[in-house]
XYZ file of C-alpha atoms in Angstrom:
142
model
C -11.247 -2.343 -27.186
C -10.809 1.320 -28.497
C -8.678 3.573 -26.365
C -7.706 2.161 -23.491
C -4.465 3.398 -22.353
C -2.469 6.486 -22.049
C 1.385 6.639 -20.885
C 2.858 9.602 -19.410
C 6.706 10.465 -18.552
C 9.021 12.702 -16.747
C 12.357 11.185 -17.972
C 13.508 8.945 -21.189
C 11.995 6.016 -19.966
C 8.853 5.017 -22.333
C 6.565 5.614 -19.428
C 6.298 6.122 -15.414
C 2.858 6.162 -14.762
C 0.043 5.161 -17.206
C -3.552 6.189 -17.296
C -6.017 2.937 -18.493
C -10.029 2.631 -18.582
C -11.263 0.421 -15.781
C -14.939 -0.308 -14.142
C -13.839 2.215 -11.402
C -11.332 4.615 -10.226
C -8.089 2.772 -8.747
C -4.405 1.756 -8.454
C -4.080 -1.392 -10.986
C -0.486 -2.154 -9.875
C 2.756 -0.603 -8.848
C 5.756 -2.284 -10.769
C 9.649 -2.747 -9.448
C 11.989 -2.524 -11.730
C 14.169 -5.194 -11.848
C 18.210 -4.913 -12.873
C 18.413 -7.367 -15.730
C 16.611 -10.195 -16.846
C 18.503 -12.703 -13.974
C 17.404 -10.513 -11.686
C 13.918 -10.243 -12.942
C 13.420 -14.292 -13.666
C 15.142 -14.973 -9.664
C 12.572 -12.464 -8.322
C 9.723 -14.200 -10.268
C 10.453 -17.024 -9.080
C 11.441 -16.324 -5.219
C 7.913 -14.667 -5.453
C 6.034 -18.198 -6.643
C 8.084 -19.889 -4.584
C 6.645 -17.880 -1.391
C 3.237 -18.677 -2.372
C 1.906 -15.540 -4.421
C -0.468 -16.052 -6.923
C 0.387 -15.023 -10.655
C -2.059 -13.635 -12.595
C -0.499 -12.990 -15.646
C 3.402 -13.158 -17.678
C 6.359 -13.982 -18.129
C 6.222 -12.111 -20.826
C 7.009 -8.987 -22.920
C 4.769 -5.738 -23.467
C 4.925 -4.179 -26.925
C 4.412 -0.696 -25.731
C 7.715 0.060 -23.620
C 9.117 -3.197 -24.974
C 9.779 -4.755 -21.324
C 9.271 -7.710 -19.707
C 6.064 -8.341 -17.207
C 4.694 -10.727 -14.552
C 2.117 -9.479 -12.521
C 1.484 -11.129 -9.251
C -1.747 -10.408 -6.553
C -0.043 -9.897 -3.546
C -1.347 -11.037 0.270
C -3.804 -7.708 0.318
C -5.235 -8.247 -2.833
C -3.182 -5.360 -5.130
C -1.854 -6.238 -8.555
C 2.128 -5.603 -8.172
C 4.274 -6.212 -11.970
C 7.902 -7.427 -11.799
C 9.771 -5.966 -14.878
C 12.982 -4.975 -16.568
C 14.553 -4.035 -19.738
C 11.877 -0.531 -19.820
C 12.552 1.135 -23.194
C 14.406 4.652 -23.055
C 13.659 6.836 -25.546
C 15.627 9.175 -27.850
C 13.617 12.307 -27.706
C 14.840 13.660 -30.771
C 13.883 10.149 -32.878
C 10.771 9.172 -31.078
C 7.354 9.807 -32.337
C 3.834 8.199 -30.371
C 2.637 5.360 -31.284
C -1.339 3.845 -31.224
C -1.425 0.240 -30.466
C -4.246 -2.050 -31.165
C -4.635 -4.239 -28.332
C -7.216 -6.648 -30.201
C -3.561 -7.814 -31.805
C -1.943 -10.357 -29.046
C 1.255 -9.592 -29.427
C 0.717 -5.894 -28.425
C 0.210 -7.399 -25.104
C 2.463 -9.856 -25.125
C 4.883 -10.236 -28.344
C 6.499 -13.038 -27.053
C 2.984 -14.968 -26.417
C 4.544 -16.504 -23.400
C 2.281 -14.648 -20.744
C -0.854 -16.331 -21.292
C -3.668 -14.561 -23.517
C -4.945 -11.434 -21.634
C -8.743 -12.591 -21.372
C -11.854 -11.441 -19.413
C -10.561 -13.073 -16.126
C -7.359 -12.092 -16.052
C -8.244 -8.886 -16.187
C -11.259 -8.732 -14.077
C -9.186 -10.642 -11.366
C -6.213 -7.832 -11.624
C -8.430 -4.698 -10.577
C -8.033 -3.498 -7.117
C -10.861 -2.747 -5.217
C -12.373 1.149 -5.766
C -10.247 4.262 -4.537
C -11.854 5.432 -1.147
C -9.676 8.324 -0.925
C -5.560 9.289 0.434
C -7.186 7.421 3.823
C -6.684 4.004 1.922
C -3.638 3.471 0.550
C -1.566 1.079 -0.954
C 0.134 -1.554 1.532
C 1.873 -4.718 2.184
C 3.382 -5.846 5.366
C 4.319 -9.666 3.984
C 5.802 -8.358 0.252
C 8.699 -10.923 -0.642
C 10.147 -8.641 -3.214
């Protein structure tokens, strides 16, 4: 898969906004941090139970070592519930290359489901038309 992904930051959190190779420019999801792992596992489920389809997770991300579901919401945009985000001692911490061909960089709990071709085809948004276009949900149960 080569280099794929690139996380940025503005604070000790391992990341706020990450930069990944796609077919086309877009949004691949928006993610709401959750408060704790009860929180996060409730809101996963109030989320199936309101009819949202889940593409991918429970599980845990290697990079940023935090827990992921990632749900296609009623307009077709890939939204991630999470929680448990690493912070990062800036003094300590050093960047890391991951090789996502291992599974468990994905997912080191390998509870999620293997990350294959249509989980990921199925999780990018439509092309970026422009600011005119953006991101929306009127029926979001989270």
């Amino acid at each position: 898969m080569g280099e794929m992904m690139w996380f940025l930051r503005c604070n000790s959190y391992h990341h706020n906004f990450a930069i990944a190779r796609g077919p086309h420019a877009a949004l691949h999801h928006a993610s709401f941090a959750m408060r704790g792992i009860d929180e996060y596992m409730r809101a996963s489920g109030r989320v199936l139970r309101a009819g949202v389809e889940k593409i991918w997770g429970p599980g845990r991300h290697l990079a940023g070592d935090n827990t992921f579901t990632y749900f296609m919401d009623p307009h077709g945009n890939t939204m991630e519930l999470t929680t448990e985000l690493e912070q990062l001692d800036e003094d300590t911490w050093h960047p890391h290359v991951y090789d996502f061909t291992r599974p468990e960089v994905s997912d080191q709990w390998g509870t999620g489901g293997a990350m294959n071709e249509f989980i990921a085809t199925r999780s990018f948004n439509d092309p970026d038309k422009g600011s005119s276009s953006p991101l929306r949900c009127d029926r979001c149960v989270w």
